[in-house]
PDB file of C-alpha atoms in Angstrom:
ATOM      1  CA  MET A   1      68.529  21.722  71.674  1.00 91.00           C
ATOM      2  CA  ASP A   2      72.023  21.966  70.323  1.00 94.00           C
ATOM      3  CA  CYS A   3      72.841  21.276  66.371  1.00 95.00           C
ATOM      4  CA  ARG A   4      76.675  21.600  64.769  1.00 96.00           C
ATOM      5  CA  VAL A   5      76.086  23.040  61.599  1.00 97.00           C
ATOM      6  CA  VAL A   6      78.669  22.016  59.092  1.00 97.00           C
ATOM      7  CA  VAL A   7      78.375  25.253  56.380  1.00 97.00           C
ATOM      8  CA  GLU A   8      80.179  24.760  52.794  1.00 96.00           C
ATOM      9  CA  ALA A   9      82.188  27.423  51.442  1.00 96.00           C
ATOM     10  CA  ALA A  10      83.045  28.058  48.173  1.00 96.00           C
ATOM     11  CA  VAL A  11      85.946  30.589  48.604  1.00 96.00           C
ATOM     12  CA  PRO A  12      87.320  32.812  45.391  1.00 96.00           C
ATOM     13  CA  VAL A  13      91.283  32.922  45.988  1.00 96.00           C
ATOM     14  CA  TYR A  14      93.830  35.172  43.110  1.00 96.00           C
ATOM     15  CA  ASP A  15      97.317  34.360  42.035  1.00 95.00           C
ATOM     16  CA  VAL A  16      97.903  30.652  42.897  1.00 95.00           C
ATOM     17  CA  GLU A  17      99.718  28.558  41.251  1.00 94.00           C
ATOM     18  CA  THR A  18      98.474  25.046  43.214  1.00 94.00           C
ATOM     19  CA  PRO A  19      95.850  23.566  45.195  1.00 92.00           C
ATOM     20  CA  ASP A  20      98.104  23.841  48.755  1.00 93.00           C
ATOM     21  CA  GLU A  21      98.709  27.111  47.865  1.00 95.00           C
ATOM     22  CA  ALA A  22      94.975  28.338  47.311  1.00 96.00           C
ATOM     23  CA  ILE A  23      93.630  26.196  49.676  1.00 95.00           C
ATOM     24  CA  ARG A  24      96.292  27.475  52.571  1.00 96.00           C
ATOM     25  CA  ILE A  25      95.095  30.637  51.201  1.00 96.00           C
ATOM     26  CA  GLY A  26      91.477  29.946  51.296  1.00 96.00           C
ATOM     27  CA  ILE A  27      91.121  28.901  54.933  1.00 95.00           C
ATOM     28  CA  SER A  28      93.593  32.149  55.944  1.00 95.00           C
ATOM     29  CA  LYS A  29      91.583  34.405  54.493  1.00 95.00           C
ATOM     30  CA  THR A  30      88.137  32.183  55.665  1.00 95.00           C
ATOM     31  CA  GLY A  31      89.602  33.264  58.685  1.00 95.00           C
ATOM     32  CA  GLU A  32      90.777  36.626  58.485  1.00 94.00           C
ATOM     33  CA  MET A  33      86.781  37.452  57.908  1.00 94.00           C
ATOM     34  CA  LEU A  34      85.169  35.160  60.060  1.00 95.00           C
ATOM     35  CA  ASN A  35      87.583  36.985  63.508  1.00 92.00           C
ATOM     36  CA  PRO A  36      87.373  38.250  66.347  1.00 89.00           C
ATOM     37  CA  ASP A  37      83.364  37.742  65.373  1.00 90.00           C
ATOM     38  CA  LEU A  38      83.180  34.339  65.166  1.00 92.00           C
ATOM     39  CA  ASN A  39      86.184  32.855  66.020  1.00 90.00           C
ATOM     40  CA  TYR A  40      84.603  29.344  67.488  1.00 92.00           C
ATOM     41  CA  VAL A  41      83.404  28.771  63.866  1.00 95.00           C
ATOM     42  CA  GLU A  42      85.740  26.134  63.138  1.00 95.00           C
ATOM     43  CA  ILE A  43      87.225  25.742  59.556  1.00 96.00           C
ATOM     44  CA  ASN A  44      88.286  22.449  57.461  1.00 94.00           C
ATOM     45  CA  MET A  45      89.162  21.493  53.958  1.00 93.00           C
ATOM     46  CA  GLY A  46      85.946  20.607  51.894  1.00 91.00           C
ATOM     47  CA  SER A  47      85.324  17.679  49.526  1.00 86.00           C
ATOM     48  CA  ARG A  48      84.603  17.319  46.024  1.00 86.00           C
ATOM     49  CA  THR A  49      83.653  14.187  43.650  1.00 87.00           C
ATOM     50  CA  SER A  50      83.482  14.440  40.500  1.00 88.00           C
ATOM     51  CA  PRO A  51      80.132  13.143  38.502  1.00 92.00           C
ATOM     52  CA  SER A  52      81.691   9.877  38.049  1.00 93.00           C
ATOM     53  CA  GLY A  53      82.815   9.469  42.278  1.00 90.00           C
ATOM     54  CA  GLU A  54      85.594  10.715  41.973  1.00 93.00           C
ATOM     55  CA  GLU A  55      87.762  12.712  44.990  1.00 91.00           C
ATOM     56  CA  LEU A  56      88.809  15.942  43.432  1.00 89.00           C
ATOM     57  CA  PRO A  57      91.567  18.493  45.176  1.00 90.00           C
ATOM     58  CA  PRO A  58      89.594  20.782  47.269  1.00 93.00           C
ATOM     59  CA  ALA A  59      90.567  24.020  45.136  1.00 94.00           C
ATOM     60  CA  PHE A  60      89.314  23.975  40.876  1.00 93.00           C
ATOM     61  CA  ILE A  61      92.494  26.784  40.031  1.00 94.00           C
ATOM     62  CA  ALA A  62      92.067  28.376  36.139  1.00 94.00           C
ATOM     63  CA  ALA A  63      93.507  31.378  35.159  1.00 95.00           C
ATOM     64  CA  ASP A  64      95.705  31.676  38.334  1.00 93.00           C
ATOM     65  CA  GLU A  65      92.829  32.476  40.416  1.00 95.00           C
ATOM     66  CA  ALA A  66      90.545  29.584  42.677  1.00 95.00           C
ATOM     67  CA  LEU A  67      87.572  27.965  44.337  1.00 95.00           C
ATOM     68  CA  VAL A  68      87.914  26.747  47.079  1.00 96.00           C
ATOM     69  CA  ALA A  69      85.029  24.080  49.395  1.00 96.00           C
ATOM     70  CA  LEU A  70      85.420  25.049  52.719  1.00 97.00           C
ATOM     71  CA  GLU A  71      83.475  23.344  55.532  1.00 96.00           C
ATOM     72  CA  LEU A  72      82.924  25.595  58.682  1.00 97.00           C
ATOM     73  CA  GLU A  73      81.980  23.941  62.086  1.00 97.00           C
ATOM     74  CA  MET A  74      79.195  25.862  64.061  1.00 96.00           C
ATOM     75  CA  THR A  75      76.948  24.685  67.033  1.00 95.00           C
ATOM     76  CA  VAL A  76      74.702  26.563  67.589  1.00 94.00           C
ATOM     77  CA  PHE A  77      72.541  26.779  70.773  1.00 94.00           C
ATOM     78  CA  ASN A  78      68.725  26.752  72.439  1.00 93.00           C
ATOM     79  CA  VAL A  79      67.143  26.343  68.824  1.00 92.00           C
ATOM     80  CA  GLU A  80      63.216  25.253  68.341  1.00 90.00           C
ATOM     81  CA  GLN A  81      64.535  22.647  65.003  1.00 91.00           C
ATOM     82  CA  GLU A  82      67.103  22.261  63.252  1.00 93.00           C
ATOM     83  CA  GLU A  83      65.388  24.205  60.616  1.00 93.00           C
ATOM     84  CA  HIS A  84      65.652  26.746  62.809  1.00 93.00           C
ATOM     85  CA  ALA A  85      69.982  26.252  63.522  1.00 95.00           C
ATOM     86  CA  SER A  86      70.390  26.549  59.866  1.00 95.00           C
ATOM     87  CA  ARG A  87      68.996  29.596  59.037  1.00 94.00           C
ATOM     88  CA  ILE A  88      71.165  31.299  61.999  1.00 95.00           C
ATOM     89  CA  ALA A  89      74.182  29.317  61.688  1.00 95.00           C
ATOM     90  CA  ARG A  90      73.822  30.625  57.514  1.00 94.00           C
ATOM     91  CA  LYS A  91      73.416  33.801  58.505  1.00 94.00           C
ATOM     92  CA  GLU A  92      75.539  34.396  60.858  1.00 95.00           C
ATOM     93  CA  ILE A  93      78.940  33.097  58.735  1.00 96.00           C
ATOM     94  CA  GLY A  94      77.301  35.334  55.581  1.00 95.00           C
ATOM     95  CA  GLN A  95      77.040  38.763  57.389  1.00 94.00           C
ATOM     96  CA  LEU A  96      80.826  37.877  57.715  1.00 95.00           C
ATOM     97  CA  LEU A  97      82.154  36.424  54.369  1.00 94.00           C
ATOM     98  CA  GLU A  98      80.214  38.888  51.344  1.00 88.00           C
ATOM     99  CA  ASN A  99      79.994  37.516  47.725  1.00 90.00           C
ATOM    100  CA  VAL A 100      81.103  33.309  49.099  1.00 94.00           C
ATOM    101  CA  PRO A 101      78.559  31.232  47.721  1.00 95.00           C
ATOM    102  CA  LEU A 102      77.624  29.012  51.587  1.00 96.00           C
ATOM    103  CA  LYS A 103      75.281  25.513  51.401  1.00 95.00           C
ATOM    104  CA  ILE A 104      74.300  23.956  54.471  1.00 96.00           C
ATOM    105  CA  LEU A 105      75.502  20.508  53.810  1.00 95.00           C
ATOM    106  CA  ARG A 106      75.044  18.706  57.667  1.00 95.00           C
ATOM    107  CA  VAL A 107      73.102  19.232  60.973  1.00 96.00           C
ATOM    108  CA  GLU A 108      73.467  17.931  63.885  1.00 95.00           C
ATOM    109  CA  GLU A 109      71.118  17.225  67.678  1.00 93.00           C
ATOM    110  CA  LEU A 110      73.616  17.488  69.791  1.00 90.00           C
ATOM    111  CA  PRO A 111      72.913  15.367  72.656  1.00 88.00           C
ATOM    112  CA  ASP A 112      71.245  17.161  75.333  1.00 77.00           C
ATOM    113  CA  GLU A 113      73.390  17.939  79.242  1.00 69.00           C
ATOM    114  CA  GLU A 114      70.181  18.110  81.078  1.00 62.00           C
ATOM    115  CA  ASP A 115      69.434  14.725  79.586  1.00 53.00           C
ATOM    116  CA  ASP A 116      72.468  13.114  80.421  1.00 50.00           C
ATOM    117  CA  HIS A 117      72.064  14.470  84.274  1.00 48.00           C
ATOM    118  CA  GLU A 118      68.845  12.644  84.281  1.00 51.00           C
ATOM    119  CA  GLU A 119      69.143   9.628  82.918  1.00 50.00           C
ATOM    120  CA  SER A 120      72.345   9.286  85.167  1.00 48.00           C
ATOM    121  CA  ASP A 121      70.428   9.482  87.903  1.00 50.00           C
ATOM    122  CA  THR A 122      68.074   7.744  87.221  1.00 50.00           C
ATOM    123  CA  ALA A 123      70.284   4.569  87.654  1.00 51.00           C
ATOM    124  CA  ASP A 124      71.809   6.237  90.350  1.00 50.00           C
ATOM    125  CA  ASP A 125      68.240   5.668  92.374  1.00 52.00           C
ATOM    126  CA  GLY A 126      68.884   2.767  93.841  1.00 50.00           C
ATOM    127  CA  ASP A 127      72.365   2.995  94.893  1.00 52.00           C
ATOM    128  CA  ASP A 128      71.954   5.565  97.345  1.00 54.00           C
ATOM    129  CA  ASP A 129      75.164   4.529  99.208  1.00 52.00           C
ATOM    130  CA  LEU A 130      78.178   6.022  97.123  1.00 57.00           C
ATOM    131  CA  ILE A 131      80.311   7.346  99.282  1.00 60.00           C
ATOM    132  CA  PRO A 132      81.335   3.541 101.536  1.00 58.00           C
ATOM    133  CA  GLU A 133      80.889   4.481 104.992  1.00 61.00           C
ATOM    134  CA  PHE A 134      84.471   5.083 107.305  1.00 57.00           C
ATOM    135  CA  GLU A 135      83.485   1.040 109.061  1.00 61.00           C
ATOM    136  CA  ASP A 136      83.581  -0.065 105.648  1.00 61.00           C
ATOM    137  CA  LEU A 137      86.337   0.219 104.074  1.00 60.00           C
ATOM    138  CA  VAL A 138      88.852  -0.021 107.783  1.00 61.00           C
ATOM    139  CA  ASP A 139      86.764  -3.367 107.768  1.00 58.00           C
ATOM    140  CA  ASP A 140      87.675  -4.385 103.983  1.00 54.00           C
ATOM    141  CA  SER A 141      91.092  -3.918 104.382  1.00 49.00           C
TER     142      SER A 141
END
């Protein structure tokens, strides 16, 4: 089975003044650490909420230093179960993002392409004439 794994990363950023600047630098810094080895990992802004449920920006700034919440998404192929996919993603990303805390947010099983082909094959079993005969096309005109 193939799985899509989303990992939350807390990326430290230094010498910043605004949350937007921190997010931009955090994404760039993370991209530099992951490339070229893991250039297939998608980097997105994370989401944060206060204990009361209020939406917060993905960057927390104190004393010109920030901690940026990012979501890193990758597809893990040929695994037995979702737990295995999460361990693989965490290990691959964690090896390149040293000293960056990681947390698995979600693991989604992707539809299997072979299952899709089998389903479409069984649906078409009753219709052997997928391509109409030449005479049928001429007669319909």
